[in-house]
JSON list of C-alpha atoms and ligand atoms in Angstrom, two decimals:
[
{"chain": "Q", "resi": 1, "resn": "UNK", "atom": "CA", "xyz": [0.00, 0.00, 0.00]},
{"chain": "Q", "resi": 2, "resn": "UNK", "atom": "CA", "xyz": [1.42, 3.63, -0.93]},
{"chain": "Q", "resi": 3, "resn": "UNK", "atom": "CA", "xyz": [0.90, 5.92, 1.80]},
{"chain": "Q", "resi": 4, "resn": "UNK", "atom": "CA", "xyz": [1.14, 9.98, 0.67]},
{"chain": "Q", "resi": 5, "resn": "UNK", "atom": "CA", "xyz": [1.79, 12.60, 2.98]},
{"chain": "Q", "resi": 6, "resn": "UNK", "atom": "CA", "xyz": [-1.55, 14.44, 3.30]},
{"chain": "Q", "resi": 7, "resn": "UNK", "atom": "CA", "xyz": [0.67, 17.63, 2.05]},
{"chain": "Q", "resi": 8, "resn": "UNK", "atom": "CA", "xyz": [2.16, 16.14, -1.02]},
{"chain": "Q", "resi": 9, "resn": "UNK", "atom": "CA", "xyz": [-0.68, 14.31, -2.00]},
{"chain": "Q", "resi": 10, "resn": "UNK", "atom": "CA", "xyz": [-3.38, 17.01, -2.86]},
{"chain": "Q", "resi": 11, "resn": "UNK", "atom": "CA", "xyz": [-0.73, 18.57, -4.70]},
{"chain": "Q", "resi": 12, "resn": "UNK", "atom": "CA", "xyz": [0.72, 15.23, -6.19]},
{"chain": "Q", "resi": 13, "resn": "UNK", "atom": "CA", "xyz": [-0.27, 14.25, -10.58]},
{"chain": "Q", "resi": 14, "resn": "UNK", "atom": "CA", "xyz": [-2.12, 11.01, -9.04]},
{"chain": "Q", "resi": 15, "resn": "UNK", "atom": "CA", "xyz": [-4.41, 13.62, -7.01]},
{"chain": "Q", "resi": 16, "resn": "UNK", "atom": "CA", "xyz": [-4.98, 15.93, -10.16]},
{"chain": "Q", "resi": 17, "resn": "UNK", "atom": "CA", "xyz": [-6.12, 12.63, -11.82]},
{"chain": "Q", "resi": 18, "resn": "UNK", "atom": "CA", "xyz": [-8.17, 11.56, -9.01]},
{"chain": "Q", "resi": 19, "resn": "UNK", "atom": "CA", "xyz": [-10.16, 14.58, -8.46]},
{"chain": "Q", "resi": 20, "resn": "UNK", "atom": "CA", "xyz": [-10.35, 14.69, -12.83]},
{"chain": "Q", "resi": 21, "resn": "UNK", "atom": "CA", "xyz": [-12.21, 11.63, -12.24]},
{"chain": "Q", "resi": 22, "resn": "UNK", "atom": "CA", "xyz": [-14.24, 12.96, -9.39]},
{"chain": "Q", "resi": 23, "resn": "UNK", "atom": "CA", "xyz": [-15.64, 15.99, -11.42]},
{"chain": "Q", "resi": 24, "resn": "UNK", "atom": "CA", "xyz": [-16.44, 13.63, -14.20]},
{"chain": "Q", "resi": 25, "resn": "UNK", "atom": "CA", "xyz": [-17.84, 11.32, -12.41]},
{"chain": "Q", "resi": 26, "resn": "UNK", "atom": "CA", "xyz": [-20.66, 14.00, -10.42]},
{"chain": "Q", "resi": 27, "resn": "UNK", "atom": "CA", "xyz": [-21.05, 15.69, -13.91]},
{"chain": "Q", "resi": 28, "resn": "UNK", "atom": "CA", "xyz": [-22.67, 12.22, -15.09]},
{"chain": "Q", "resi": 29, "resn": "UNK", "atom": "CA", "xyz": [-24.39, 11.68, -12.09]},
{"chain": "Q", "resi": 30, "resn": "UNK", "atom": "CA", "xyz": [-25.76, 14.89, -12.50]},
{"chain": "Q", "resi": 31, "resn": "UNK", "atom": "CA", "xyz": [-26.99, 14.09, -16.13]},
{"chain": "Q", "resi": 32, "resn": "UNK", "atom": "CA", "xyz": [-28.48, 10.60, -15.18]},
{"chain": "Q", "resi": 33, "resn": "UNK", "atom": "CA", "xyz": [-30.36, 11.96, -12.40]},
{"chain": "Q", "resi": 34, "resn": "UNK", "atom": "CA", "xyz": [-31.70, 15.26, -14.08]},
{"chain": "Q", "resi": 35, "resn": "UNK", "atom": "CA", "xyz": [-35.00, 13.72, -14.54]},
{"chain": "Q", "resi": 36, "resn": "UNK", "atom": "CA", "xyz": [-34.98, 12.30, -10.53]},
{"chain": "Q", "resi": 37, "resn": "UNK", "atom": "CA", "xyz": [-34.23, 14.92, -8.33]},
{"chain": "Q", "resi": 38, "resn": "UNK", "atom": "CA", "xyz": [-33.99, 13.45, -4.92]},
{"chain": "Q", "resi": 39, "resn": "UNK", "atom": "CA", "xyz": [-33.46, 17.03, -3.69]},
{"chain": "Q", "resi": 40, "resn": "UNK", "atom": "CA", "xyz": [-36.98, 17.73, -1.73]},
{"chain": "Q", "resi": 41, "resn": "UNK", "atom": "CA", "xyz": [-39.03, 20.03, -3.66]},
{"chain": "Q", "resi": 42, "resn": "UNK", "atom": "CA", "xyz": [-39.69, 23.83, -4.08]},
{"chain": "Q", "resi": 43, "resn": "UNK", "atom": "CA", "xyz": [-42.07, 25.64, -1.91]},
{"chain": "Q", "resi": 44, "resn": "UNK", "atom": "CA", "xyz": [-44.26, 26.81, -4.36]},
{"chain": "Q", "resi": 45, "resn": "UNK", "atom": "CA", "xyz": [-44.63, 25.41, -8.01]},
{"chain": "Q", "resi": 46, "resn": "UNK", "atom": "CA", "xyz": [-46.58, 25.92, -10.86]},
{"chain": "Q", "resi": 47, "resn": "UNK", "atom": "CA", "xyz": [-48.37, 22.53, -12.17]},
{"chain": "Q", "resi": 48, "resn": "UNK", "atom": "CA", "xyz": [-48.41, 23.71, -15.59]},
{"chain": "Q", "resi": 49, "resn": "UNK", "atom": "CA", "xyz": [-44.51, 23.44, -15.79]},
{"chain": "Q", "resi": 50, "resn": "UNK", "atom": "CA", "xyz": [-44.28, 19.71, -14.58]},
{"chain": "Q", "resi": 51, "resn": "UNK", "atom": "CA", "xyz": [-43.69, 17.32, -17.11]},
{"chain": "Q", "resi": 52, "resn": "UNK", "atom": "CA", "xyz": [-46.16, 14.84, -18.21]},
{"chain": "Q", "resi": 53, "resn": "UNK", "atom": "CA", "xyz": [-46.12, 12.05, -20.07]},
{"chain": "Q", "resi": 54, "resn": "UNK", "atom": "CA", "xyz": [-48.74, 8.86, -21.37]},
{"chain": "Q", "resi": 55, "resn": "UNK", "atom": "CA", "xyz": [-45.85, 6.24, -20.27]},
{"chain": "Q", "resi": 56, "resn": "UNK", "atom": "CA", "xyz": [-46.79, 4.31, -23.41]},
{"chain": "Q", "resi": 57, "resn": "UNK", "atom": "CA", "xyz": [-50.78, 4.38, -22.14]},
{"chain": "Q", "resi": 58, "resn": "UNK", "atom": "CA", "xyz": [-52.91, 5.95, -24.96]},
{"chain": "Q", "resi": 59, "resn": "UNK", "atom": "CA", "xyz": [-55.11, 8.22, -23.62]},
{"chain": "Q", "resi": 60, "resn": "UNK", "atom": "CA", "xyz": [-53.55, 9.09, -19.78]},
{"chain": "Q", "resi": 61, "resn": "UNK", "atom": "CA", "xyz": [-51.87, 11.96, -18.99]},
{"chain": "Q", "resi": 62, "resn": "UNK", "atom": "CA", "xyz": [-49.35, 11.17, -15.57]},
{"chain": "Q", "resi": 63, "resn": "UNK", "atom": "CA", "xyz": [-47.57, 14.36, -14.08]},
{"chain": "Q", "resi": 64, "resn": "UNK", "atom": "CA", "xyz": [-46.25, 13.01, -10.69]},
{"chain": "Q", "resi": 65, "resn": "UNK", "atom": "CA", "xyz": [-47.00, 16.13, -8.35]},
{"chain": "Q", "resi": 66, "resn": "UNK", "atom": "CA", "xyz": [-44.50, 14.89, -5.31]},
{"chain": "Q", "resi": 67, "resn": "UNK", "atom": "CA", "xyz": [-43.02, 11.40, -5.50]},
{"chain": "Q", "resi": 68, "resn": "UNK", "atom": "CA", "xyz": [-40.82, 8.76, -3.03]},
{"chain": "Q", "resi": 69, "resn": "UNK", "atom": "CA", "xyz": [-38.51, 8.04, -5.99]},
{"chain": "Q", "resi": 70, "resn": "UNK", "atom": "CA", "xyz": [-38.97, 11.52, -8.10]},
{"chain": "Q", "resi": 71, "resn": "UNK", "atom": "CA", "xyz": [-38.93, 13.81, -4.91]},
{"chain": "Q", "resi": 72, "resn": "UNK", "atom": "CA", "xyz": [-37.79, 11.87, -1.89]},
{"chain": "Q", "resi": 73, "resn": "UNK", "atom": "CA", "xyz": [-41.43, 12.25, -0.25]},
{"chain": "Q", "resi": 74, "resn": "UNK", "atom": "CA", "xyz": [-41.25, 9.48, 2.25]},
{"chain": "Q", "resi": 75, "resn": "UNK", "atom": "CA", "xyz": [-45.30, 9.25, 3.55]},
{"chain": "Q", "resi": 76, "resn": "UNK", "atom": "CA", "xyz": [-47.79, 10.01, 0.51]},
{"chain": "Q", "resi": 77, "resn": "UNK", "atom": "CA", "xyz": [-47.39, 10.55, -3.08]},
{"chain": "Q", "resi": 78, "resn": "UNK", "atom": "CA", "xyz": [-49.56, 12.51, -5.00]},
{"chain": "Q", "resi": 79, "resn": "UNK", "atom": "CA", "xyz": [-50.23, 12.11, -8.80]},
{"chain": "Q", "resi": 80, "resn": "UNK", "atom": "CA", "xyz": [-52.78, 14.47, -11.09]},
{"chain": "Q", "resi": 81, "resn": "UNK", "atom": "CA", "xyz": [-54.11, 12.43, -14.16]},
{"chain": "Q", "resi": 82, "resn": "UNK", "atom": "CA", "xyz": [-55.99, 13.10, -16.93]},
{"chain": "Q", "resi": 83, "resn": "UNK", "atom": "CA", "xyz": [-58.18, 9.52, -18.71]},
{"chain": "Q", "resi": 84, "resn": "UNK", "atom": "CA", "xyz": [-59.21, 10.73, -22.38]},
{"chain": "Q", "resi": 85, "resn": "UNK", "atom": "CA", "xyz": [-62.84, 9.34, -22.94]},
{"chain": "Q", "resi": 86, "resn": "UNK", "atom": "CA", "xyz": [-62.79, 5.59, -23.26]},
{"chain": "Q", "resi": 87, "resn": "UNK", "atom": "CA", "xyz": [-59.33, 5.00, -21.73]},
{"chain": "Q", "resi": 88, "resn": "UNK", "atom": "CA", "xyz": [-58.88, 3.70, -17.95]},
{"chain": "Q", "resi": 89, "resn": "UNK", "atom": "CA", "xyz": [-56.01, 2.47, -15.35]},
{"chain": "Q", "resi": 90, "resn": "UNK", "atom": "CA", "xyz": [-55.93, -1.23, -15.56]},
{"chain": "Q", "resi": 91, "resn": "UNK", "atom": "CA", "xyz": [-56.87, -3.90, -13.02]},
{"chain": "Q", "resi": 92, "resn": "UNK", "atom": "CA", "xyz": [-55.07, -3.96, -10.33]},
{"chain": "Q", "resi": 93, "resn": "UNK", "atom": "CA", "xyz": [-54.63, -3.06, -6.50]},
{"chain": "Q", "resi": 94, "resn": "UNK", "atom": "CA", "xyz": [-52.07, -2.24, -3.73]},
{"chain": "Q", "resi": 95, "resn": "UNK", "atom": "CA", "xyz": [-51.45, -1.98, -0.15]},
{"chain": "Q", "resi": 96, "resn": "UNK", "atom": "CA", "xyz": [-51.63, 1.77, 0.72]},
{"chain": "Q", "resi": 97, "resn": "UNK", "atom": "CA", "xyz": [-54.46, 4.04, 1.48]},
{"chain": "Q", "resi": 98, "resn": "UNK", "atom": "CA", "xyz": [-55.64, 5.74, -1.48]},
{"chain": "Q", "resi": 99, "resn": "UNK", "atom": "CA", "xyz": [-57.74, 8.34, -2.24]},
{"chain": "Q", "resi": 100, "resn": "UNK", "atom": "CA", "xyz": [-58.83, 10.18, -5.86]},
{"chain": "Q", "resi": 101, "resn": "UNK", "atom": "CA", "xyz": [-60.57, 13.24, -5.94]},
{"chain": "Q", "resi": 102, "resn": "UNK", "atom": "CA", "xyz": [-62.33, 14.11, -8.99]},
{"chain": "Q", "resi": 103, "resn": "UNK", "atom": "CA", "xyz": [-61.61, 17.39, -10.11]},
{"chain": "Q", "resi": 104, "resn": "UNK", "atom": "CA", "xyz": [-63.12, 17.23, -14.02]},
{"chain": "Q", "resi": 105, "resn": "UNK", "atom": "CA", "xyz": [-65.20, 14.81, -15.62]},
{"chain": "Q", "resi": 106, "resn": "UNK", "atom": "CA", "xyz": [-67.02, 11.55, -14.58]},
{"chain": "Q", "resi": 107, "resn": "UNK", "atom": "CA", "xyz": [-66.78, 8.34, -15.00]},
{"chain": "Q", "resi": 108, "resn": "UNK", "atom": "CA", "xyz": [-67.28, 4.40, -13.31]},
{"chain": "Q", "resi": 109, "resn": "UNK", "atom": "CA", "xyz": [-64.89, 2.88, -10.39]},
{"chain": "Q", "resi": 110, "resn": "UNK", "atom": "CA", "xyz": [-65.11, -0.73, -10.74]},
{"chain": "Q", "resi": 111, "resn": "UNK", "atom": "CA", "xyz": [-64.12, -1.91, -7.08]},
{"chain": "Q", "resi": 112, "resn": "UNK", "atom": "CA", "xyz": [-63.80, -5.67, -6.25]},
{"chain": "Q", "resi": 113, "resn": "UNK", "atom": "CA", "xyz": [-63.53, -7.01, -2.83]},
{"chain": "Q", "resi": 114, "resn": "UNK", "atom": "CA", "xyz": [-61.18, -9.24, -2.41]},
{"chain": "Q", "resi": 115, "resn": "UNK", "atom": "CA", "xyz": [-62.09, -12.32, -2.42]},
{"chain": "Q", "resi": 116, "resn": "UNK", "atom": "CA", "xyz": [-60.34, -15.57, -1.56]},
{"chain": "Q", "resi": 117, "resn": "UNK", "atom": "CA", "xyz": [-58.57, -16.41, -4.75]},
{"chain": "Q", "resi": 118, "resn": "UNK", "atom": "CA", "xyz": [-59.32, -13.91, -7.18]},
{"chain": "Q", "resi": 119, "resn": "UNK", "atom": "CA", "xyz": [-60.87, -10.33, -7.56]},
{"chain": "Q", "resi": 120, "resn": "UNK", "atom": "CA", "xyz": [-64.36, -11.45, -8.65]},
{"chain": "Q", "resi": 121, "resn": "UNK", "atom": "CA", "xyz": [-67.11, -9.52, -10.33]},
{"chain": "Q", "resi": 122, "resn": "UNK", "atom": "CA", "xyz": [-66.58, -5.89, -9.49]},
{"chain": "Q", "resi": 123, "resn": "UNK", "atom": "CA", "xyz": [-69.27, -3.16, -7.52]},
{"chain": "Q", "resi": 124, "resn": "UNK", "atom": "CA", "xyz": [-69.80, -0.22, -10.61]},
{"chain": "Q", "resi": 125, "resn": "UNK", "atom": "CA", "xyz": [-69.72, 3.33, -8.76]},
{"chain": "Q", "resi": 126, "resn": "UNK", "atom": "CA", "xyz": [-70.82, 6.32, -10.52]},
{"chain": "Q", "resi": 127, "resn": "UNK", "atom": "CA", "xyz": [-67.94, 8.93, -10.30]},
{"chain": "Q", "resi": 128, "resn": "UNK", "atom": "CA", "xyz": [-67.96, 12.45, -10.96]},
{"chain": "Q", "resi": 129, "resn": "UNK", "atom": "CA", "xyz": [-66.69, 16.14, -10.47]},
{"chain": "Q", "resi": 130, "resn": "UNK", "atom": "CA", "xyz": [-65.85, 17.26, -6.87]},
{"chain": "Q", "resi": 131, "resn": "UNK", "atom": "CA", "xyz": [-66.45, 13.76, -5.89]},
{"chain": "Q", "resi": 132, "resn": "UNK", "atom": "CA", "xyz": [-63.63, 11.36, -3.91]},
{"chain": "Q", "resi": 133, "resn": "UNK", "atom": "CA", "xyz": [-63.26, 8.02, -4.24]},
{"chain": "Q", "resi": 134, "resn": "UNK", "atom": "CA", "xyz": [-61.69, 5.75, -1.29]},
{"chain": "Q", "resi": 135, "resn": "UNK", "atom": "CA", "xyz": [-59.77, 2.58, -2.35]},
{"chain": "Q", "resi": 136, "resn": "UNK", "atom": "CA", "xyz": [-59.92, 0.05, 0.43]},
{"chain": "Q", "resi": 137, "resn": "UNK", "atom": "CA", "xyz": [-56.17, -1.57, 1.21]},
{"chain": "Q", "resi": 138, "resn": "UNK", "atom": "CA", "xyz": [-55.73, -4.21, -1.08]},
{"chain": "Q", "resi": 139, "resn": "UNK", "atom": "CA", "xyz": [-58.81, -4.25, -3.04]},
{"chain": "Q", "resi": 140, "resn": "UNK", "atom": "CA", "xyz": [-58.84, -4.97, -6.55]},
{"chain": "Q", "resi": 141, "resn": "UNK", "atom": "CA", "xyz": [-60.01, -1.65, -8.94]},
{"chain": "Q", "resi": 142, "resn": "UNK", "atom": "CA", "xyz": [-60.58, 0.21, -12.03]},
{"chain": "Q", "resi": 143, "resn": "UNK", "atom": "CA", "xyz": [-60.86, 3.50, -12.98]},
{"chain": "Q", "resi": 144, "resn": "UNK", "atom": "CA", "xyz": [-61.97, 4.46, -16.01]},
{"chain": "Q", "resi": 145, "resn": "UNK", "atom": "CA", "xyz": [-63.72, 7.62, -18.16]},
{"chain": "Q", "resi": 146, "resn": "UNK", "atom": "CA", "xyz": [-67.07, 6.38, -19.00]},
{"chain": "Q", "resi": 147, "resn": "UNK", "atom": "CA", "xyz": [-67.98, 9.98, -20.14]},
{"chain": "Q", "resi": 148, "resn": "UNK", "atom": "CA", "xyz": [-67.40, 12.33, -22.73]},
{"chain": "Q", "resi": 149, "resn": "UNK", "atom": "CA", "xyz": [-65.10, 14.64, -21.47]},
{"chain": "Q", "resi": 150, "resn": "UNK", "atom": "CA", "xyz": [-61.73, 14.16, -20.30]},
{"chain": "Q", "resi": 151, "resn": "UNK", "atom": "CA", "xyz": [-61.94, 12.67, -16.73]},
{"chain": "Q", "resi": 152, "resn": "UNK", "atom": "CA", "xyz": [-58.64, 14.57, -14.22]},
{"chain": "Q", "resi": 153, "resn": "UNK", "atom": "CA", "xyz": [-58.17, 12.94, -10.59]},
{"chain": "Q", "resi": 154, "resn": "UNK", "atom": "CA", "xyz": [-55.72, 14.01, -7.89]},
{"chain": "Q", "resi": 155, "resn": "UNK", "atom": "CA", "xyz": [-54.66, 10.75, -6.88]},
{"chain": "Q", "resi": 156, "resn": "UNK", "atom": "CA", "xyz": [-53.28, 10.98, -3.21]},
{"chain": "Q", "resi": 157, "resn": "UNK", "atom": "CA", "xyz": [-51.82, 7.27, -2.10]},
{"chain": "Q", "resi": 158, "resn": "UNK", "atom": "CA", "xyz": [-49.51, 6.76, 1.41]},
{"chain": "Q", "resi": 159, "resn": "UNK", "atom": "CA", "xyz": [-46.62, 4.70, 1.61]},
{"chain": "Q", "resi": 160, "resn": "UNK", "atom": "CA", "xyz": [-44.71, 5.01, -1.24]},
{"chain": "Q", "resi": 161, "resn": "UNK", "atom": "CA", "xyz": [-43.06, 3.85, -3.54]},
{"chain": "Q", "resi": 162, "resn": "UNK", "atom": "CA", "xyz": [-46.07, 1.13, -3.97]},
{"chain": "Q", "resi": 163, "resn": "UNK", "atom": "CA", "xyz": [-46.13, -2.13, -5.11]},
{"chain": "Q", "resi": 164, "resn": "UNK", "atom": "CA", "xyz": [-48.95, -3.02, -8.03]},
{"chain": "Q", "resi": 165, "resn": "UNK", "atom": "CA", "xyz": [-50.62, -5.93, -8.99]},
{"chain": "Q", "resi": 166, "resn": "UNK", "atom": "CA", "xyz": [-52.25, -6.20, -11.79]},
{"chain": "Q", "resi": 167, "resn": "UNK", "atom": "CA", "xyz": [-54.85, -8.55, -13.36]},
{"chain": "Q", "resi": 168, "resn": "UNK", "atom": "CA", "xyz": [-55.92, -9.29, -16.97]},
{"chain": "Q", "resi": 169, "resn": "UNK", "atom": "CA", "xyz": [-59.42, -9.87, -15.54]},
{"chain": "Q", "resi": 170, "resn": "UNK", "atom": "CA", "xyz": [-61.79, -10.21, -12.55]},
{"chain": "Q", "resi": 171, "resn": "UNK", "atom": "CA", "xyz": [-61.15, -13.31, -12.21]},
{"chain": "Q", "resi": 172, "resn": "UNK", "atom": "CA", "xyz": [-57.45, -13.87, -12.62]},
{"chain": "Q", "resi": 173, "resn": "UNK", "atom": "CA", "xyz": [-56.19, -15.77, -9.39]},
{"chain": "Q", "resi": 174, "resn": "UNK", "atom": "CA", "xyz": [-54.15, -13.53, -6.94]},
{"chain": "Q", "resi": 175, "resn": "UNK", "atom": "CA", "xyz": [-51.72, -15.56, -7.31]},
{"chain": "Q", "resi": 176, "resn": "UNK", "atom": "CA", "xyz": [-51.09, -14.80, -11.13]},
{"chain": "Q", "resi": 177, "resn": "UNK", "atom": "CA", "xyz": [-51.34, -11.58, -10.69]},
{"chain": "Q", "resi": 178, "resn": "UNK", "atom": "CA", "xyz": [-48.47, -9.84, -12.20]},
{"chain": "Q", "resi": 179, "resn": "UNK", "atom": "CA", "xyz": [-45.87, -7.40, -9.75]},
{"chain": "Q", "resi": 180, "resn": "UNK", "atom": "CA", "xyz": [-45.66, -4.13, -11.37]},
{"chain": "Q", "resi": 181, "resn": "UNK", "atom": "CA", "xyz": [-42.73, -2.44, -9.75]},
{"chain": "Q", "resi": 182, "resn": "UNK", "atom": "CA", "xyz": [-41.35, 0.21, -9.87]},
{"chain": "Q", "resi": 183, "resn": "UNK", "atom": "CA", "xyz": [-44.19, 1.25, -11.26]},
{"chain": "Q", "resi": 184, "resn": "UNK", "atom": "CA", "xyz": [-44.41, 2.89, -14.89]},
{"chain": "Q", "resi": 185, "resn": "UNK", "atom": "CA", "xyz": [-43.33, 6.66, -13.41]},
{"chain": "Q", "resi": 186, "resn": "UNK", "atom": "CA", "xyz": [-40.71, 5.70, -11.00]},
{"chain": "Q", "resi": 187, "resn": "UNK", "atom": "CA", "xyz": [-39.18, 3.32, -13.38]},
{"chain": "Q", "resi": 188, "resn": "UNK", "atom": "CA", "xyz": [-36.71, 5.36, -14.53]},
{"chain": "Q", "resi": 189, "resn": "UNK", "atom": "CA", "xyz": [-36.21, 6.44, -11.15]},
{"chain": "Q", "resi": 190, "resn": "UNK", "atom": "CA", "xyz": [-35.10, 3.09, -9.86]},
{"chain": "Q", "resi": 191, "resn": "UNK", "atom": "CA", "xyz": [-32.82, 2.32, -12.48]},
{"chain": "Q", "resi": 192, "resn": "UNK", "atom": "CA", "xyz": [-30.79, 5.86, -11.77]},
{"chain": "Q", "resi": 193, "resn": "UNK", "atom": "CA", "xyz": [-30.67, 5.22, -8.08]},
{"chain": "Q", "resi": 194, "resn": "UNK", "atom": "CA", "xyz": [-29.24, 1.74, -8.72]},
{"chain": "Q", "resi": 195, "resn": "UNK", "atom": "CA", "xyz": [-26.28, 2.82, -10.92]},
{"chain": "Q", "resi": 196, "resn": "UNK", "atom": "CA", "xyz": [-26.03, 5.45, -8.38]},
{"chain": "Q", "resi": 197, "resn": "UNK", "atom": "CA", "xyz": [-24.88, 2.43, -5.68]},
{"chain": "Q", "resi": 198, "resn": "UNK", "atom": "CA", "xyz": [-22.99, 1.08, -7.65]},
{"chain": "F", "resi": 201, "resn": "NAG", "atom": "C1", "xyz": [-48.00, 28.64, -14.89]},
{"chain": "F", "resi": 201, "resn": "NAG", "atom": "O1", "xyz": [-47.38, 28.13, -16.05]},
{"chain": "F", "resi": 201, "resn": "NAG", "atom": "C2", "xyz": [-48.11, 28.39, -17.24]},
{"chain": "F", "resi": 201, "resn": "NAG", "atom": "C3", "xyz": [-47.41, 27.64, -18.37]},
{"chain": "F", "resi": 201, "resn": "NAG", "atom": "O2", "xyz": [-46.03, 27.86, -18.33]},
{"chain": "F", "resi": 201, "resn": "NAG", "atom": "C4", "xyz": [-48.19, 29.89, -17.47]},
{"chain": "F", "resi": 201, "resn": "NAG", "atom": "O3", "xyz": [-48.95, 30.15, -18.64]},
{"chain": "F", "resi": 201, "resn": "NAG", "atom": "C5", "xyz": [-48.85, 30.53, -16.27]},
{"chain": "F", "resi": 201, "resn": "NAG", "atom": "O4", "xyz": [-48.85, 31.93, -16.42]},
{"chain": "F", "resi": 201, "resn": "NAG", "atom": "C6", "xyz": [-48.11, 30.16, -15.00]},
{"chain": "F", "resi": 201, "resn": "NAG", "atom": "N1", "xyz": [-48.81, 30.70, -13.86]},
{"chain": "F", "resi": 201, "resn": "NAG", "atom": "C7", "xyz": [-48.25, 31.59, -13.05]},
{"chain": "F", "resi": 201, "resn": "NAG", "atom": "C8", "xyz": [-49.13, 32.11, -11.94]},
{"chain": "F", "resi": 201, "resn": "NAG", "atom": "O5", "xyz": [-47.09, 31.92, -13.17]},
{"chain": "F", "resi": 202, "resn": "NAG", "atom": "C1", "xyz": [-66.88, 21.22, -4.77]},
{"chain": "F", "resi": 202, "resn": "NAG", "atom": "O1", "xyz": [-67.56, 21.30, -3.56]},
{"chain": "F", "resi": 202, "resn": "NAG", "atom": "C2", "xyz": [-67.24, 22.41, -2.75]},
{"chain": "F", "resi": 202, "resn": "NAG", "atom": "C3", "xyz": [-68.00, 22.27, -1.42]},
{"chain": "F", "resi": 202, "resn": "NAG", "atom": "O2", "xyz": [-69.38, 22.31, -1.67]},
{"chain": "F", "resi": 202, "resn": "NAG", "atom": "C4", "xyz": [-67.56, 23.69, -3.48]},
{"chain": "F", "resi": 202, "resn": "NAG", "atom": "O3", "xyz": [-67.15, 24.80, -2.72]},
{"chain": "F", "resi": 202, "resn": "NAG", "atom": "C5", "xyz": [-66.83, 23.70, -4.83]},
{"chain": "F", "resi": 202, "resn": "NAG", "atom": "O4", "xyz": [-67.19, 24.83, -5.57]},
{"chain": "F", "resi": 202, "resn": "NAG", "atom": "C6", "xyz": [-67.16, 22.45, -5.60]},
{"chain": "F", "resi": 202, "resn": "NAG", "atom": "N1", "xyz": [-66.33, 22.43, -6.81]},
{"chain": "F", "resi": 202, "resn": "NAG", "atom": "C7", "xyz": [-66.82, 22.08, -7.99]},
{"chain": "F", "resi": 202, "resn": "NAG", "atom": "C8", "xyz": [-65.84, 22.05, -9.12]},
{"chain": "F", "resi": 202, "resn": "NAG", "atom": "O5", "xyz": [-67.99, 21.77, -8.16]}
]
């Protein structure tokens, strides 16, 4: 082992090399984690300047308002999403508290209790402006925009990031339903904290 003198060494060509690296290296990091900033987030902020994307779902809009991965929230996470007509999130369910409040549109919440093995035929509810809906822990839903006009939910869930299953159908055994994490929006997120460890 080569042991420098604390003096000589910050002054040495091996140190200039070393801290080279260094800047590089937090320079990339910097780039890789642009779109995650673990960094808290500001005060104040202006919705209409968060980015938003379908994450390959045709008709959704997702804008993550304040994440666990995107924003290092560490109780709730809160989501505003827009359903074009027709479109809807699919089957699945989870094991936080969640609750949507309507803020445009209407639409149907298909809710299924959960039965022993699988989902099962799901309760319809009637959803609409200025209404909220409140997902029981672990129950199997839908939400989807059964009107005309574009259906937008705050979407306020505890305990994140969650874990999603999701089902094909109603009747697709819990125990084929399919692990969906991280989920679509934090995927990204995951991968750049991982390489981040490394
Ligand atoms: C919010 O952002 C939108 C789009 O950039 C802009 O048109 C609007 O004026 C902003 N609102 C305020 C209060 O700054
Ligand atoms: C929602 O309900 C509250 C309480 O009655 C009311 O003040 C508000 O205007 C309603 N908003 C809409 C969009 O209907």
């Amino acid at each position: 082992m080569i042991v420098f003198p604390i003096g000589s060494f910050s002054s040495s060509p091996i140190a200039a090399v070393i801290s080279g690296v260094l800047v590089l290296l937090s320079c990339f990091q910097a780039t890789l984690g642009a779109p995650c900033p673990i960094n808290g987030l500001p005060i104040v902020r202006n919705i209409s300047d968060l980015p938003q994307d379908n994450y390959g779902r045709p008709g959704l809009s997702h804008i993550t308002v304040a994440g666990a991965l995107l924003h290092g929230m560490k109780e709730v996470e809160i989501w505003l999403q827009t359903f074009a007509p027709g479109s809807e999130t699919p089957i699945h369910r989870h094991s936080c508290e969640e609750i949507f409040v309507v803020l445009k549109g209407s639409g149907t919440l298909y809710l299924a209790e959960t039965h022993e093995s699988f989902p099962g035929k799901p309760i319809e509810f009637p959803v609409f402006a200025n209404s909220t809906l409140t997902i029981p822990i672990n129950d199997a839903h839908q939400v989807k925009n059964t009107g005309h006009e574009d259906l937008q939910v705050l979407v306020i869930i505890s305990r994140p990031p969650i874990k999603v299953f999701t089902y094909d159908d109603w009747f697709m055994p819990h125990t084929a339903a399919r692990l969906k994490f991280p989920y679509y929006w934090d995927e990204q997120c995951l991968q750049e904290s991982q390489k981040d460890e490394l």
